[in-house]
């Protein structure tokens, strides 16, 4: 299979290219890092790249929470306009198979259960609570403490920042394309992906990259809030394998199928920082109590659908992955 990988020179994309090649496919890299003219927002460039292609693995995106709402237009341009241009070109070229780099951020806060009211959906956390160090969301009905759980793909979607909104819009665009063309579309809703070649020292990098960069400078990782935020840290090679499996399996025509893509092994941000610091031999993390508006408290999702439907499972455990990442090279922004 000949697969166009947008963003194929980036962090996740480069691993996807390697996974596809190892499985006997031909990966065609389309990335502005390699060619300034390879902009996914350019109909001419995208149309040219699609020649002879059987499927598209769409990794190109502006990622991360960002540095403020001033980035909104750039996020929408790169993520949503870029996806619309790509899908339009695919419709014209007759390419009918798409795997999209989705994200668990489309859910907003994770799944919570109240002892009195069952499953509830807390709203955005109040600034006054965050300033006072009250980081846990409470039941919106009675104010009781909540127990976080795993989110399924059928949960209501509630993006809480600009990046999350653009990732959900990408899914809607892909679903509309599939209905219109009879194409098959898969969105892999990534959890917190980490591993070799993560970008360093950029506001758009993931938290694992921030901690790894600090350790490389001999500094202690700075952990926001109280460090007890729950996340699912999934290794980039496992994510790349999920892309390859999804491309090979295809999907039902005329619709988009979403799969949570995580390790299934939730950990707190504080645990991740400590594991990374200990493996690196650097300073132990400092819990700062600082916060970022738009961050959610807990988000871990159930990846059983991906395991059952496509036979994929994460192979790299948390401890093993952090030991490798502690010594792995990072890349420039």
XYZ file of C-alpha atoms in Angstrom, residues 2-14 16-17 20 26-51 53 55-61 78 81-83 85-87 89-90:
59
model
C 1.235 3.480 -0.857
C 0.418 5.842 2.023
C 0.757 9.609 2.120
C 1.815 10.632 5.634
C 1.171 14.314 6.243
C 3.485 15.601 8.945
C 5.653 12.588 8.182
C 8.858 14.290 9.326
C 7.412 15.254 12.709
C 7.465 13.543 16.076
C 4.665 11.020 15.626
C 4.663 11.102 11.836
C 8.269 9.991 11.528
C 4.450 6.183 11.575
C 6.649 6.237 8.469
C 4.653 1.437 7.723
C 5.527 2.621 0.847
C 5.280 5.775 2.950
C 5.307 9.111 1.133
C 6.322 11.955 3.451
C 4.531 15.292 3.070
C 5.929 17.801 5.561
C 6.982 21.440 5.553
C 10.060 20.444 7.574
C 11.387 18.647 4.518
C 9.892 20.916 1.849
C 8.563 24.437 2.563
C 6.135 23.946 -0.319
C 4.576 20.874 1.298
C 1.864 22.821 3.121
C -1.321 20.855 3.706
C -3.244 24.093 3.120
C -2.026 24.242 -0.505
C -4.462 22.494 -2.898
C -1.807 22.305 -5.604
C 0.845 20.754 -3.361
C -1.600 18.297 -1.797
C -3.078 17.307 -5.141
C 0.387 16.588 -6.503
C 1.309 14.520 -3.434
C -1.794 12.342 -3.750
C -0.821 10.973 -7.157
C -1.604 7.079 -3.302
C -4.495 5.928 1.611
C -3.665 8.956 3.756
C -2.394 9.058 7.323
C -3.042 12.643 8.430
C -0.618 13.630 11.199
C 0.077 17.240 10.235
C -1.278 19.616 12.882
C -3.352 24.658 10.152
C -8.432 24.528 6.882
C -5.549 22.135 6.232
C -7.793 19.119 6.805
C -8.022 21.135 1.737
C -6.656 17.615 2.132
C -10.093 15.984 2.129
C -8.115 16.870 -2.788
C -8.695 13.259 -1.717
